[in-house]
Amino acid sequence: MDQILSPAKFLAYLLFWYFSSSIKNTIVKKILLVYPHPITTTLTTFLVVACFSWIYIISHGSYKMELAMFRRIIPVAFTGILGHIFTQYSLSRVSVSFTHTVKATGPIFTMIIAYIFLKKSITLPMIGSILPIVIGVSLCTATEISFSWAGFIMAFISTLLFSCQNIITKSLFGKQGDKYKFLAYYSTFSFLLLFPVWAVFEAPILLNQENELYTLSSLALLAGFFSFTQSFSSMSILELVTPITYSIANTFKRIFVIGTSILYFGNVVSPLNYLGIAIAIFGVGIYSRIKQIAEQQHRFSKHGKKGTLIL
């Protein structure tokens, strides 16, 4: 855990994670500005991630096809496919920074879904922590120069879908198991599910754009590669540090992605918009910390033990 992880190694993983996420989002946005058909970029991402995941698994001698895994992965893949497509649609209509600020509302959906379907309790501190998220996103929405209702709604839907996916994944697979093998099965099955849809709706359009085909394909493959490195580095960090450290790192990753996208694309951002982003990210960090404390308290009370919370 944190105590045996050298600062240099952790920093290397962290920077690799941050830059992979930022570059992937930048490339996807550049593709969508020229070729606004998100199924193609989503399909390519799943294909590249699947290929690199299986290469990693086979090279580490842990290859063994499990048909039961494919059956359990169906609802995870279905929600993931829709979540990615709606995210791409949002990115094609609004800025990367705005999409990711809206996606900061994820904890709200997760909390509500867990309460309704898993009977998870909601504490007053949790409710209080989501208020900054609501205020921050509302402020960003009101001051966003490139605002689009379609982009805003699609970002919200994608956030809801990914929240559902997180709940489903934890319910079906728990916190144990080979995360890299899960990534391989998930990306493979998602590709197989999405391919027929792509063949019907977007393949004919892409094939008619012969002049753009090579450039678009190269960028899409590159985006898929950075999607894999983002997922790989994320899981590697999660295995090396405590959930608290990971949660904090993930919050700062969102700040990094938003900041780099604003600089790269030269988005005009008002002071109130910056304030909204800061408030929303602050709310996410507070919510993650409160949720972690609540989970620790639940574990202590469940086992009838007294313990010291990890602060």
Tab-separated table of N, CA and C in Angstrom, residues 201-281:
chain	number	residue	atom	x	y	z
A	201	PHE	N	-25.148	1.690	-39.126
A	201	PHE	CA	-25.376	3.137	-39.054
A	201	PHE	C	-24.195	4.014	-39.479
A	202	GLU	N	-22.963	3.602	-39.169
A	202	GLU	CA	-21.842	4.514	-39.429
A	202	GLU	C	-20.811	4.002	-40.419
A	203	ALA	N	-20.722	2.695	-40.607
A	203	ALA	CA	-19.735	2.159	-41.552
A	203	ALA	C	-19.918	2.708	-42.960
A	204	PRO	N	-21.146	2.751	-43.498
A	204	PRO	CA	-21.320	3.296	-44.859
A	204	PRO	C	-20.869	4.750	-44.980
A	205	ILE	N	-21.114	5.543	-43.930
A	205	ILE	CA	-20.708	6.960	-43.954
A	205	ILE	C	-19.189	7.069	-43.959
A	206	LEU	N	-18.539	6.273	-43.124
A	206	LEU	CA	-17.078	6.321	-43.016
A	206	LEU	C	-16.415	5.896	-44.317
A	207	LEU	N	-16.933	4.848	-44.955
A	207	LEU	CA	-16.334	4.323	-46.176
A	207	LEU	C	-16.476	5.310	-47.344
A	208	ASN	N	-17.461	6.188	-47.264
A	208	ASN	CA	-17.646	7.198	-48.303
A	208	ASN	C	-16.694	8.384	-48.151
A	209	GLN	N	-16.032	8.472	-47.001
A	209	GLN	CA	-15.092	9.568	-46.763
A	209	GLN	C	-13.665	9.060	-46.968
A	210	GLU	N	-13.353	8.680	-48.203
A	210	GLU	CA	-12.059	8.069	-48.502
A	210	GLU	C	-10.894	9.005	-48.204
A	211	ASN	N	-11.084	10.304	-48.449
A	211	ASN	CA	-10.003	11.260	-48.217
A	211	ASN	C	-9.648	11.380	-46.745
A	212	GLU	N	-10.635	11.173	-45.869
A	212	GLU	CA	-10.429	11.325	-44.429
A	212	GLU	C	-10.195	9.987	-43.735
A	213	LEU	N	-10.374	8.886	-44.464
A	213	LEU	CA	-10.392	7.563	-43.843
A	213	LEU	C	-9.103	7.246	-43.087
A	214	TYR	N	-7.948	7.488	-43.727
A	214	TYR	CA	-6.664	7.147	-43.104
A	214	TYR	C	-6.427	7.975	-41.848
A	215	THR	N	-6.651	9.289	-41.946
A	215	THR	CA	-6.416	10.185	-40.807
A	215	THR	C	-7.339	9.854	-39.650
A	216	LEU	N	-8.630	9.673	-39.956
A	216	LEU	CA	-9.605	9.377	-38.907
A	216	LEU	C	-9.314	8.033	-38.246
A	217	SER	N	-8.958	7.032	-39.060
A	217	SER	CA	-8.657	5.700	-38.517
A	217	SER	C	-7.435	5.753	-37.615
A	218	SER	N	-6.407	6.493	-38.041
A	218	SER	CA	-5.178	6.604	-37.244
A	218	SER	C	-5.446	7.282	-35.910
A	219	LEU	N	-6.217	8.370	-35.944
A	219	LEU	CA	-6.544	9.081	-34.705
A	219	LEU	C	-7.403	8.222	-33.787
A	220	ALA	N	-8.358	7.488	-34.371
A	220	ALA	CA	-9.232	6.633	-33.566
A	220	ALA	C	-8.439	5.513	-32.893
A	221	LEU	N	-7.489	4.930	-33.621
A	221	LEU	CA	-6.642	3.884	-33.043
A	221	LEU	C	-5.760	4.459	-31.937
A	222	LEU	N	-5.260	5.670	-32.155
A	222	LEU	CA	-4.426	6.329	-31.150
A	222	LEU	C	-5.243	6.623	-29.887
A	223	ALA	N	-6.489	7.074	-30.075
A	223	ALA	CA	-7.371	7.326	-28.931
A	223	ALA	C	-7.637	6.032	-28.173
A	224	GLY	N	-7.795	4.932	-28.916
A	224	GLY	CA	-8.004	3.634	-28.276
A	224	GLY	C	-6.804	3.209	-27.455
A	225	PHE	N	-5.596	3.472	-27.992
A	225	PHE	CA	-4.380	3.123	-27.258
A	225	PHE	C	-4.293	3.884	-25.943
A	226	PHE	N	-4.571	5.191	-25.984
A	226	PHE	CA	-4.498	5.981	-24.758
A	226	PHE	C	-5.650	5.642	-23.800
A	227	SER	N	-6.756	5.152	-24.341
A	227	SER	CA	-7.825	4.673	-23.469
A	227	SER	C	-7.351	3.454	-22.692
A	228	PHE	N	-6.598	2.572	-23.378
A	228	PHE	CA	-6.050	1.393	-22.697
A	228	PHE	C	-5.034	1.795	-21.633
A	229	THR	N	-4.113	2.696	-21.988
A	229	THR	CA	-3.096	3.098	-21.008
A	229	THR	C	-3.735	3.826	-19.820
A	230	GLN	N	-4.820	4.562	-20.084
A	230	GLN	CA	-5.542	5.208	-18.985
A	230	GLN	C	-6.130	4.172	-18.042
A	231	SER	N	-6.808	3.158	-18.604
A	231	SER	CA	-7.415	2.103	-17.785
A	231	SER	C	-6.346	1.299	-17.058
A	232	PHE	N	-5.264	0.975	-17.758
A	232	PHE	CA	-4.193	0.157	-17.177
A	232	PHE	C	-3.520	0.881	-16.015
A	233	SER	N	-3.178	2.139	-16.223
A	233	SER	CA	-2.511	2.895	-15.163
A	233	SER	C	-3.456	3.147	-13.992
A	234	SER	N	-4.733	3.342	-14.284
A	234	SER	CA	-5.724	3.537	-13.226
A	234	SER	C	-5.811	2.308	-12.324
A	235	MET	N	-5.886	1.119	-12.945
A	235	MET	CA	-5.969	-0.115	-12.160
A	235	MET	C	-4.669	-0.394	-11.413
A	236	SER	N	-3.555	-0.042	-12.008
A	236	SER	CA	-2.262	-0.251	-11.344
A	236	SER	C	-2.158	0.611	-10.094
A	237	ILE	N	-2.604	1.860	-10.184
A	237	ILE	CA	-2.584	2.749	-9.024
A	237	ILE	C	-3.524	2.239	-7.946
A	238	LEU	N	-4.702	1.767	-8.351
A	238	LEU	CA	-5.691	1.274	-7.400
A	238	LEU	C	-5.165	0.083	-6.597
A	239	GLU	N	-4.294	-0.714	-7.223
A	239	GLU	CA	-3.716	-1.870	-6.539
A	239	GLU	C	-2.583	-1.467	-5.602
A	240	LEU	N	-2.020	-0.273	-5.791
A	240	LEU	CA	-0.837	0.123	-5.043
A	240	LEU	C	-1.122	1.066	-3.872
A	241	VAL	N	-2.281	1.732	-3.892
A	241	VAL	CA	-2.568	2.717	-2.858
A	241	VAL	C	-3.917	2.425	-2.204
A	242	THR	N	-4.204	3.140	-1.142
A	242	THR	CA	-5.481	2.988	-0.457
A	242	THR	C	-6.594	3.634	-1.275
A	243	PRO	N	-7.857	3.227	-1.052
A	243	PRO	CA	-8.979	3.851	-1.754
A	243	PRO	C	-9.052	5.364	-1.553
A	244	ILE	N	-8.641	5.833	-0.377
A	244	ILE	CA	-8.665	7.272	-0.097
A	244	ILE	C	-7.703	8.004	-1.031
A	245	THR	N	-6.474	7.493	-1.127
A	245	THR	CA	-5.474	8.100	-1.993
A	245	THR	C	-5.942	8.072	-3.446
A	246	TYR	N	-6.503	6.943	-3.854
A	246	TYR	CA	-6.989	6.815	-5.233
A	246	TYR	C	-8.106	7.815	-5.518
A	247	SER	N	-9.015	7.976	-4.566
A	247	SER	CA	-10.133	8.898	-4.739
A	247	SER	C	-9.644	10.329	-4.908
A	248	ILE	N	-8.664	10.702	-4.092
A	248	ILE	CA	-8.091	12.052	-4.195
A	248	ILE	C	-7.392	12.233	-5.541
A	249	ALA	N	-6.624	11.211	-5.935
A	249	ALA	CA	-5.911	11.272	-7.217
A	249	ALA	C	-6.892	11.381	-8.383
A	250	ASN	N	-8.009	10.666	-8.289
A	250	ASN	CA	-9.007	10.700	-9.352
A	250	ASN	C	-9.662	12.076	-9.456
A	251	THR	N	-9.862	12.717	-8.311
A	251	THR	CA	-10.423	14.073	-8.310
A	251	THR	C	-9.486	15.050	-9.011
A	252	PHE	N	-8.199	14.951	-8.701
A	252	PHE	CA	-7.230	15.833	-9.339
A	252	PHE	C	-7.042	15.493	-10.820
A	253	LYS	N	-7.282	14.229	-11.177
A	253	LYS	CA	-7.203	13.861	-12.594
A	253	LYS	C	-8.260	14.610	-13.401
A	254	ARG	N	-9.453	14.732	-12.848
A	254	ARG	CA	-10.519	15.459	-13.532
A	254	ARG	C	-10.124	16.933	-13.713
A	255	ILE	N	-9.501	17.501	-12.677
A	255	ILE	CA	-9.022	18.882	-12.782
A	255	ILE	C	-7.987	19.001	-13.898
A	256	PHE	N	-7.085	18.035	-13.973
A	256	PHE	CA	-6.024	18.034	-14.981
A	256	PHE	C	-6.614	17.951	-16.385
A	257	VAL	N	-7.589	17.049	-16.582
A	257	VAL	CA	-8.222	16.885	-17.897
A	257	VAL	C	-8.939	18.166	-18.307
A	258	ILE	N	-9.683	18.751	-17.377
A	258	ILE	CA	-10.411	19.991	-17.662
A	258	ILE	C	-9.426	21.123	-18.004
A	259	GLY	N	-8.377	21.256	-17.200
A	259	GLY	CA	-7.398	22.327	-17.410
A	259	GLY	C	-6.656	22.201	-18.722
A	260	THR	N	-6.180	20.987	-19.036
A	260	THR	CA	-5.428	20.795	-20.281
A	260	THR	C	-6.318	20.991	-21.515
A	261	SER	N	-7.579	20.602	-21.425
A	261	SER	CA	-8.483	20.778	-22.566
A	261	SER	C	-8.753	22.261	-22.826
A	262	ILE	N	-8.878	23.028	-21.750
A	262	ILE	CA	-9.091	24.480	-21.901
A	262	ILE	C	-7.879	25.121	-22.574
A	263	LEU	N	-6.677	24.717	-22.157
A	263	LEU	CA	-5.451	25.279	-22.730
A	263	LEU	C	-5.273	24.868	-24.188
A	264	TYR	N	-5.523	23.578	-24.480
A	264	TYR	CA	-5.268	23.067	-25.833
A	264	TYR	C	-6.237	23.662	-26.853
A	265	PHE	N	-7.524	23.656	-26.515
A	265	PHE	CA	-8.529	24.121	-27.473
A	265	PHE	C	-8.754	25.632	-27.395
A	266	GLY	N	-8.136	26.283	-26.408
A	266	GLY	CA	-8.277	27.719	-26.291
A	266	GLY	C	-9.698	28.157	-25.976
A	267	ASN	N	-10.415	27.328	-25.172
A	267	ASN	CA	-11.793	27.667	-24.818
A	267	ASN	C	-11.843	28.956	-24.010
A	268	VAL	N	-12.800	29.794	-24.335
A	268	VAL	CA	-13.019	31.025	-23.567
A	268	VAL	C	-13.830	30.645	-22.326
A	269	VAL	N	-13.213	30.825	-21.170
A	269	VAL	CA	-13.852	30.441	-19.911
A	269	VAL	C	-13.943	31.667	-19.010
A	270	SER	N	-15.135	31.969	-18.542
A	270	SER	CA	-15.340	33.133	-17.682
A	270	SER	C	-14.902	32.818	-16.250
A	271	PRO	N	-14.626	33.835	-15.444
A	271	PRO	CA	-14.265	33.614	-14.033
A	271	PRO	C	-15.338	32.809	-13.276
A	272	LEU	N	-16.614	33.082	-13.578
A	272	LEU	CA	-17.687	32.332	-12.915
A	272	LEU	C	-17.675	30.865	-13.321
A	273	ASN	N	-17.284	30.605	-14.565
A	273	ASN	CA	-17.191	29.224	-15.025
A	273	ASN	C	-16.074	28.491	-14.294
A	274	TYR	N	-14.930	29.176	-14.147
A	274	TYR	CA	-13.824	28.594	-13.371
A	274	TYR	C	-14.264	28.312	-11.938
A	275	LEU	N	-15.010	29.241	-11.358
A	275	LEU	CA	-15.488	29.076	-9.995
A	275	LEU	C	-16.415	27.872	-9.905
A	276	GLY	N	-17.296	27.706	-10.890
A	276	GLY	CA	-18.207	26.566	-10.904
A	276	GLY	C	-17.460	25.247	-10.979
A	277	ILE	N	-16.435	25.192	-11.830
A	277	ILE	CA	-15.624	23.979	-11.945
A	277	ILE	C	-14.957	23.656	-10.610
A	278	ALA	N	-14.389	24.681	-9.971
A	278	ALA	CA	-13.693	24.482	-8.693
A	278	ALA	C	-14.649	23.987	-7.613
A	279	ILE	N	-15.834	24.581	-7.543
A	279	ILE	CA	-16.815	24.180	-6.525
A	279	ILE	C	-17.261	22.740	-6.749
A	280	ALA	N	-17.523	22.385	-8.019
A	280	ALA	CA	-17.973	21.028	-8.330
A	280	ALA	C	-16.909	19.992	-7.980
A	281	ILE	N	-15.650	20.263	-8.339
A	281	ILE	CA	-14.555	19.339	-8.042
A	281	ILE	C	-14.343	19.229	-6.530
